[in-house]
Coordinates of C-alpha atoms and ligand atoms in Angstrom, one line a residue:
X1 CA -56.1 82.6 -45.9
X2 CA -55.8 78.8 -45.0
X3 CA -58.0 76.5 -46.8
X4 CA -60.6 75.6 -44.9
X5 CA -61.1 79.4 -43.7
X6 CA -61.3 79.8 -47.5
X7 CA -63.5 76.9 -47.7
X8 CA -65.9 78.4 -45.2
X9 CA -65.9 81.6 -47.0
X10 CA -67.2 80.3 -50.4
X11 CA -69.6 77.8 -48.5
X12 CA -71.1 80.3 -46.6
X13 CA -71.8 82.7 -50.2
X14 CA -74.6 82.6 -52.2
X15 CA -73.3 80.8 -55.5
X16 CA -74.5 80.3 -58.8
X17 CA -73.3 77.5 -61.4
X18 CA -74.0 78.1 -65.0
X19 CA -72.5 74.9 -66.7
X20 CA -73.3 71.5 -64.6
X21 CA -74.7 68.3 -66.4
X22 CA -77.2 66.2 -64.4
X23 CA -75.5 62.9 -65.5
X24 CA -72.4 63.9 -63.7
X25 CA -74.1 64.9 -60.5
X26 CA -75.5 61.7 -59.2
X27 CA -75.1 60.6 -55.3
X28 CA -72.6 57.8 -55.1
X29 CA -75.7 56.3 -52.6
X30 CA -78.1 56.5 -55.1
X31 CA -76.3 54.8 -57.7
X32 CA -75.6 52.2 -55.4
X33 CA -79.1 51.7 -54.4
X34 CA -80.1 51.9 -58.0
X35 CA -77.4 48.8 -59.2
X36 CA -79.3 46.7 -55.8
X37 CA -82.6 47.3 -56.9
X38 CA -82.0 46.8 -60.9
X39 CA -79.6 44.4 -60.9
X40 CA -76.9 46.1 -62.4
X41 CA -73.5 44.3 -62.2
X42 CA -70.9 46.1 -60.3
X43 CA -67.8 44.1 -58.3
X44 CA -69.4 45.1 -55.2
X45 CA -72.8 47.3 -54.2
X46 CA -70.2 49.2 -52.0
X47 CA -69.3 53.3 -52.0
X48 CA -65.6 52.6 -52.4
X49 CA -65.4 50.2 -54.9
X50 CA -68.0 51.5 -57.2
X51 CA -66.3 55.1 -56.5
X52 CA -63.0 54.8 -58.8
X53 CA -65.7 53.2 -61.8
X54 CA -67.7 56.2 -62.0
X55 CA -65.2 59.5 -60.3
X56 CA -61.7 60.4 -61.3
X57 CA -59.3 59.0 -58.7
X58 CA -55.7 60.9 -57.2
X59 CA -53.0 59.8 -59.6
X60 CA -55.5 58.3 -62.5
X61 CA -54.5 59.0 -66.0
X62 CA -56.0 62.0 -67.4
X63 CA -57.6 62.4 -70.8
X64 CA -60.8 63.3 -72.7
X65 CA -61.2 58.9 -72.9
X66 CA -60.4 58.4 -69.4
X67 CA -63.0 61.2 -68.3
X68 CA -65.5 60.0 -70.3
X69 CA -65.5 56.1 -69.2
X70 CA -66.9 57.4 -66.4
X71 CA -69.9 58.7 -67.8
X72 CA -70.0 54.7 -69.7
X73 CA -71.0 53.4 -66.5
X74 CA -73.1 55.9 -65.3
X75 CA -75.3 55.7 -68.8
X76 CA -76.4 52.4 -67.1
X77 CA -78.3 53.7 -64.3
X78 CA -81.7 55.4 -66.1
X79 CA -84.2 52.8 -65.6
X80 CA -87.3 53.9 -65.0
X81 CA -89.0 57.3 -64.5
X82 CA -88.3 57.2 -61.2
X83 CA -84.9 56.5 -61.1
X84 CA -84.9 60.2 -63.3
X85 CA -86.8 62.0 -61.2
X86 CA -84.9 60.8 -58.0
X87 CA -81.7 61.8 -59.5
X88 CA -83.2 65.0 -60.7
X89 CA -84.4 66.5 -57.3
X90 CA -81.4 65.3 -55.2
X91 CA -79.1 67.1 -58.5
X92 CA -81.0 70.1 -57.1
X93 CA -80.9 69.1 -53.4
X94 CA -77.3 68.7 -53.3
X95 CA -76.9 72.4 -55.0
X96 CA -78.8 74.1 -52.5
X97 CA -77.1 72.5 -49.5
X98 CA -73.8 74.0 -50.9
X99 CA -75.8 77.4 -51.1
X100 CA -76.3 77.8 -55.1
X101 CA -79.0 79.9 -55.1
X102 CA -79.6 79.8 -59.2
X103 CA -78.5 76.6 -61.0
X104 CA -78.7 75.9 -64.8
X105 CA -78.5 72.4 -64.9
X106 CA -78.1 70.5 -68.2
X107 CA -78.8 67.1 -69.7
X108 CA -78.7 65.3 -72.8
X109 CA -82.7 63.6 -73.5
X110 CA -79.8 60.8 -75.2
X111 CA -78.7 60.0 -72.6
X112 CA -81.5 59.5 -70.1
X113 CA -83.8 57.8 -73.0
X114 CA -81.9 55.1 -74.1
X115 CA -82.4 52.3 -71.9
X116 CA -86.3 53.6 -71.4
X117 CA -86.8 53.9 -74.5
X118 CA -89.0 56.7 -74.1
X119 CA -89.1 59.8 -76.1
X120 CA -87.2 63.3 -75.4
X121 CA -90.3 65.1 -74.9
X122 CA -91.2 62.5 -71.9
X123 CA -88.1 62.6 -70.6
X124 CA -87.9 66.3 -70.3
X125 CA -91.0 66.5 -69.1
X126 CA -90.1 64.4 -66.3
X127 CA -86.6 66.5 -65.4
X128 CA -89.0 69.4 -65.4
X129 CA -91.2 68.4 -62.8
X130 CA -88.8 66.9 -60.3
X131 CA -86.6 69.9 -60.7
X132 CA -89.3 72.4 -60.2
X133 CA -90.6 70.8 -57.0
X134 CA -87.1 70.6 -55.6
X135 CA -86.1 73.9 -56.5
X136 CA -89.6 74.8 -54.9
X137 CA -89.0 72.7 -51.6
X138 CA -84.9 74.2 -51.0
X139 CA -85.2 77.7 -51.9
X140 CA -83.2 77.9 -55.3
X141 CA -84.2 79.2 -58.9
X142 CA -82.9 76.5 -61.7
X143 CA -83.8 76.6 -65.2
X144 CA -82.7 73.8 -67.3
X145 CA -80.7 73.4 -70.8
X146 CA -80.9 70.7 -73.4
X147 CA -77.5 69.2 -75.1
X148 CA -77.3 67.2 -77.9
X149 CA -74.3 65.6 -79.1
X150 CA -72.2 66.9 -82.4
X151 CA -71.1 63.3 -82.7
X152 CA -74.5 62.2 -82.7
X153 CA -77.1 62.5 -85.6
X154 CA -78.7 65.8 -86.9
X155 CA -82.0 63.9 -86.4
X156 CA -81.6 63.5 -82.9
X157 CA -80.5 67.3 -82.4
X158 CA -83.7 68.4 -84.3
X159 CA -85.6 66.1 -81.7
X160 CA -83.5 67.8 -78.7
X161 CA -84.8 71.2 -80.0
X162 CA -88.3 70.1 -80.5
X163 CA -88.5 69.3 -77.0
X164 CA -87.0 72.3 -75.9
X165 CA -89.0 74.3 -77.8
X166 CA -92.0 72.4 -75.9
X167 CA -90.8 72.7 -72.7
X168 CA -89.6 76.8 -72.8
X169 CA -93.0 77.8 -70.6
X170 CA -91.4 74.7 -68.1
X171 CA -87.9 75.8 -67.3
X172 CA -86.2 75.1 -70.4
X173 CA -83.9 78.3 -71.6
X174 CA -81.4 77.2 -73.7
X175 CA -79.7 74.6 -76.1
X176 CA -76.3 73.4 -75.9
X177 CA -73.5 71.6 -78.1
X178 CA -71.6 69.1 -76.7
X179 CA -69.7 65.8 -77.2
X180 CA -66.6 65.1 -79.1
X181 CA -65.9 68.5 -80.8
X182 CA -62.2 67.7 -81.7
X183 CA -63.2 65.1 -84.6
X184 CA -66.8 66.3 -85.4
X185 CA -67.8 69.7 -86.6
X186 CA -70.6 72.2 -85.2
X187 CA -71.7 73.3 -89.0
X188 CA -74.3 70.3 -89.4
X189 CA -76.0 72.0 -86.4
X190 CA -76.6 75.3 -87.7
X191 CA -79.5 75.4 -88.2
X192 CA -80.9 73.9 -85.4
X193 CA -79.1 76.9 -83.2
X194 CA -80.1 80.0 -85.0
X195 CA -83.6 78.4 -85.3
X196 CA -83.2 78.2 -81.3
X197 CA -82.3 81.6 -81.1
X198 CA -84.8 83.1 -83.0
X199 CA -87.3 81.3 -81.3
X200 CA -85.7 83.0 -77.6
X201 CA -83.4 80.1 -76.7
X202 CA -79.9 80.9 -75.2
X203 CA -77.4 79.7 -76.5
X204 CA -74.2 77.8 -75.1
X205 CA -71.3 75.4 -76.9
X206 CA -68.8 73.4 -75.8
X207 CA -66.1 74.6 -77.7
X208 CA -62.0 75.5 -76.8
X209 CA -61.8 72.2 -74.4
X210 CA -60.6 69.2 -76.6
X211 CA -60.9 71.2 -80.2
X212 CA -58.6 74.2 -80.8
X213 CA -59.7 78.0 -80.4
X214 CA -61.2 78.2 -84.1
X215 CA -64.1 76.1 -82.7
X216 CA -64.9 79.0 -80.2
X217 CA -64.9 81.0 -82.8
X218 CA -67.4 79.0 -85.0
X219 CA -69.6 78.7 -82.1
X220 CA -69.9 82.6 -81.5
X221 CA -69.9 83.6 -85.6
X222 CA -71.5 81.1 -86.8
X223 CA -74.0 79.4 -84.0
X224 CA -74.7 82.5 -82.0
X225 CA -73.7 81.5 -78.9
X226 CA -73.6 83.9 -75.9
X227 CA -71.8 81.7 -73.8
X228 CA -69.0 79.5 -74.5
X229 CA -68.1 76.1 -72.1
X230 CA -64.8 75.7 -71.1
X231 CA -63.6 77.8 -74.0
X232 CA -60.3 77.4 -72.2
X233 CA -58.0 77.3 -75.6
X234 CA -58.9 80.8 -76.4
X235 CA -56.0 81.5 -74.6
X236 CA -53.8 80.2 -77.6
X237 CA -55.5 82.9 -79.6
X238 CA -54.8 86.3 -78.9
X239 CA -56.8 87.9 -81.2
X240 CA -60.0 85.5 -80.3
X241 CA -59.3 86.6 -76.7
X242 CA -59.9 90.3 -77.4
X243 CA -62.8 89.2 -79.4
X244 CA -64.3 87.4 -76.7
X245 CA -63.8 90.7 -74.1
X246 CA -65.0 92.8 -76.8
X247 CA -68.3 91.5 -77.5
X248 CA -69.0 90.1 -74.1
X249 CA -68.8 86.6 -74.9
X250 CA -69.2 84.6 -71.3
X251 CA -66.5 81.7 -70.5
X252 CA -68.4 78.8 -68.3
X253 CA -65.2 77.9 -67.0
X254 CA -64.9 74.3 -65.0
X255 CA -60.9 74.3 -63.5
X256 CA -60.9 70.7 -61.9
X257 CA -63.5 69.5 -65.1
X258 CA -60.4 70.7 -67.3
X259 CA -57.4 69.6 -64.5
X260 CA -58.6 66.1 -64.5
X261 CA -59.6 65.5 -68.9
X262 CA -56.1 66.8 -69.2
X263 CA -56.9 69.7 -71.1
X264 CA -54.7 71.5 -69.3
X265 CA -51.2 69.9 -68.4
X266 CA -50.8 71.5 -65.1
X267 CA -52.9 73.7 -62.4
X268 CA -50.0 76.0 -63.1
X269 CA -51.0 76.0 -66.8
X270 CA -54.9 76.7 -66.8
X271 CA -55.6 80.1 -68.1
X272 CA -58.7 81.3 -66.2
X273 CA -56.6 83.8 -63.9
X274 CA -54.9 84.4 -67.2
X275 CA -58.2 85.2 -69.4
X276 CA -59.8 86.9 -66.9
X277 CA -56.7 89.9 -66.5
X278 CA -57.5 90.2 -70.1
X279 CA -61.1 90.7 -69.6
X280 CA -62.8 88.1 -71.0
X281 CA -66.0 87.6 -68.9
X282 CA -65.0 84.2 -67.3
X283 CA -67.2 82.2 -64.8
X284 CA -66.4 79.7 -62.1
X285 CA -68.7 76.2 -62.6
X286 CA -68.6 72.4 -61.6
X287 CA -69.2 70.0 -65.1
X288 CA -69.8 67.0 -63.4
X289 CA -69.4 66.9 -59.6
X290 CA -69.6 63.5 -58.9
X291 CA -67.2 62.5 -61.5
X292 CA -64.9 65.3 -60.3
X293 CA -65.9 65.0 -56.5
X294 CA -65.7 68.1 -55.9
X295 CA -69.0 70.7 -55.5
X296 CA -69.1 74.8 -56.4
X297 CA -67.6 75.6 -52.9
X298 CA -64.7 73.6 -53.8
X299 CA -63.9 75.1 -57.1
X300 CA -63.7 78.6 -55.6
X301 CA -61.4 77.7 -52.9
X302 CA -59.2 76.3 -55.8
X303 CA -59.6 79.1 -58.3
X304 CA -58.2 81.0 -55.4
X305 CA -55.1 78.3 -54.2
X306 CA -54.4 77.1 -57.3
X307 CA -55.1 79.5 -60.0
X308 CA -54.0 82.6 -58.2
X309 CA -57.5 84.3 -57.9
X310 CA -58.7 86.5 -54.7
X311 CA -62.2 86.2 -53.2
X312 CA -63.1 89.7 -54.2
X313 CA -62.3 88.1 -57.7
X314 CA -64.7 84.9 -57.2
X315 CA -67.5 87.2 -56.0
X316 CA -66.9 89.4 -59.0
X317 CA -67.1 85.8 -61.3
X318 CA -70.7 85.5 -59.4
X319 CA -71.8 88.4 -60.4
X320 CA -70.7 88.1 -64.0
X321 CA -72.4 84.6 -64.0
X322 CA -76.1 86.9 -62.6
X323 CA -75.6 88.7 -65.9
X324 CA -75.1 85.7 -67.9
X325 CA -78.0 83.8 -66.7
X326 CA -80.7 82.4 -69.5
X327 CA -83.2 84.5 -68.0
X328 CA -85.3 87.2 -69.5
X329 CA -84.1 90.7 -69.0
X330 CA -86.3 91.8 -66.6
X331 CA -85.7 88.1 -64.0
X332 CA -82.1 88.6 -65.2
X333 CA -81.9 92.3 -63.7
X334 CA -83.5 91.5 -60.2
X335 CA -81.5 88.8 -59.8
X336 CA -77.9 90.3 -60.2
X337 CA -79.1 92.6 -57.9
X338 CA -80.2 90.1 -55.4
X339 CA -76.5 88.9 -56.0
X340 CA -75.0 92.5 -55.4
X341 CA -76.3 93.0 -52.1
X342 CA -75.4 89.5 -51.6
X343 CA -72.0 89.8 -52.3
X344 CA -71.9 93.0 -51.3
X345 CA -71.0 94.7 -54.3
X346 CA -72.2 97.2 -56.6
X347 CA -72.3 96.6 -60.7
X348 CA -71.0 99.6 -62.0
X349 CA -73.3 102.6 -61.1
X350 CA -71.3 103.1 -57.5
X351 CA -74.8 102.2 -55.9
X352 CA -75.6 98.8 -54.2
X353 CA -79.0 98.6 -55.7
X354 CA -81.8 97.4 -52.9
X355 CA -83.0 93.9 -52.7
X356 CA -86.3 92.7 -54.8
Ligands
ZN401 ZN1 -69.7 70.3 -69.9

């Protein structure tokens, strides 16, 4: 199948991305509006030459630093309450006109608090509402997850949790680990995730991307994670990759996320296709799509051209991604059926079960 037949294909599938943060999916437009209206320096209030400050350009150097300069700038850009819950309902507008039809969309309080200088709680609060009346207006579920930082402090993650804890009966499901997990460990974060789990939080770390395989491992031992993202590197572990099949452990895998931080050296060289003929229960998500330029449609078509993948293999990722949603059993069950008549598929009893 050419591209763009291929391209069709996934754009015209119901879709589902389990692993996108809201600070990487703002509209070039907005931000550009945003730096006119605030005052915020940039060479020129133009698309292309704020473009290359805030996406990875063809041919730019790729590493974890470079990647993350990106997000640098974009840090700049949460003024006001407004400005959040703008860039909150078009996150979800912009999912729904590429047909997600469940998103779990992520952010760090961090991040969209420190030039407010308002606290977590008000700033979830305000992602909640925007998001719920989005989701509301374009016909598509989303539930949200907190992150918090390892290389931040303790404090702050105990704040993150706090908020999420407040928030569960609003759309929150789940915590998250993220930042810089090659120099800073998870274990000062215990705590906070098995308190999160007890209290009926999903849990999901960033683990196998920039640190080594024995972080994925930590995460599922010792932080009681269900889902892993990226959790790429697994694939220098042979013994953690029948682990992860074994217990069911759910990959949120990002290929261009990973292509572009130089995590992996090559298209040639990422290991989804790999992981996934091993069983490992991978799924197919975007990161950051503005800082990738890319949106879910466009990783499909790639897992397919690039990472040797068939469609009846993406569809099957969907599904996997239904039965790894942050959702309780019963919401969790109707919606990977709605997915398997979708997709046309059944899960496993030789039945397509009928729509609810
Ligand atoms: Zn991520």
């Amino acid at each position: 199948m050419k591209d763009n037949q291929l391209y069709q294909t996934f754009r015209d599938l119901p879709k589902i991305d389990l692993h996108r943060h809201l600070e990487g999916s703002v509209r070039l437009e907005t931000l550009i509006e945003i730096a006119g209206d605030s005052g915020i320096e940039m060479p020129e209030y133009d698309a292309e030459t704020l473009r290359p400050f805030v996406q990875m350009m063809p041919g730019e150097t790729r590493n974890m630093q470079h990647f993350l300069g990106k997000f640098q700038t974009l840090r700049q850009f949460y003024r006001s309450p407004e400005v959040i819950h703008r860039v909150a309902r078009e996150a979800v507008e912009d999912a729904a006109a590429d047909r997600i039809k469940y998103l779990e969309l992520r952010f760090t309080p961090a991040a969209l608090s420190n030039i407010i200088n308002c606290s977590y709680d008000e700033v979830v609060d305000w992602v909640c509402e925007a998001v719920d009346e989005a989701a509301q207006a374009n016909d598509i579920t989303v539930r949200l997850i907190l992150s918090m930082n390892r290389n931040e402090s303790v404090e702050k993650g105990e704040q993150v949790l706090a908020a999420a804890l407040k928030c569960q009966h609003k759309g929150v499901v789940a915590v998250d680990l993220a930042g810089n997990e090659a120099n800073f460990p998870s274990s000062p974060f215990l705590d906070i995730f098995r308190r999160a789990k007890a209290a009926g939080l999903g849990v999901t770390i960033h683990a196998g991307e920039w640190g080594d395989s024995a972080n994925i491992r930590e995460a599922v031992d010792d932080l009681g994670a269900a889902r892993i993202g990226h959790g790429v590197r697994a694939i220098e572990n042979g013994e953690l990759v029948k682990m992860l099949a074994d217990r069911g452990i759910v990959l949120e895998i990002c290929p261009t996320s990973n292509y572009q931080s130089g995590v992996v050296d090559s298209w040639a060289a990422h290991p989804l296709a790999d992981l996934w003929r091993q069983r490992v229960l991978t799924t197919i998500n975007t990161d950051d799509p503005l800082v990738s330029g890319i949106t879910l449609t466009d990783e499909m078509v790639r897992a397919v051209s690039h990472l040797s993948l068939t469609v009846d293999d993406i569809k099957q990722h969907t599904l996997t991604a239904a039965q790894a949603a942050f959702l309780p059993d019963s919401e969790r069950a109707a919606l990977v059926n709605k997915f398997a008549v979708w997709l046309g598929m059944n899960h496993g009893n030789g039945e397509i079960p009928p729509a609810s």
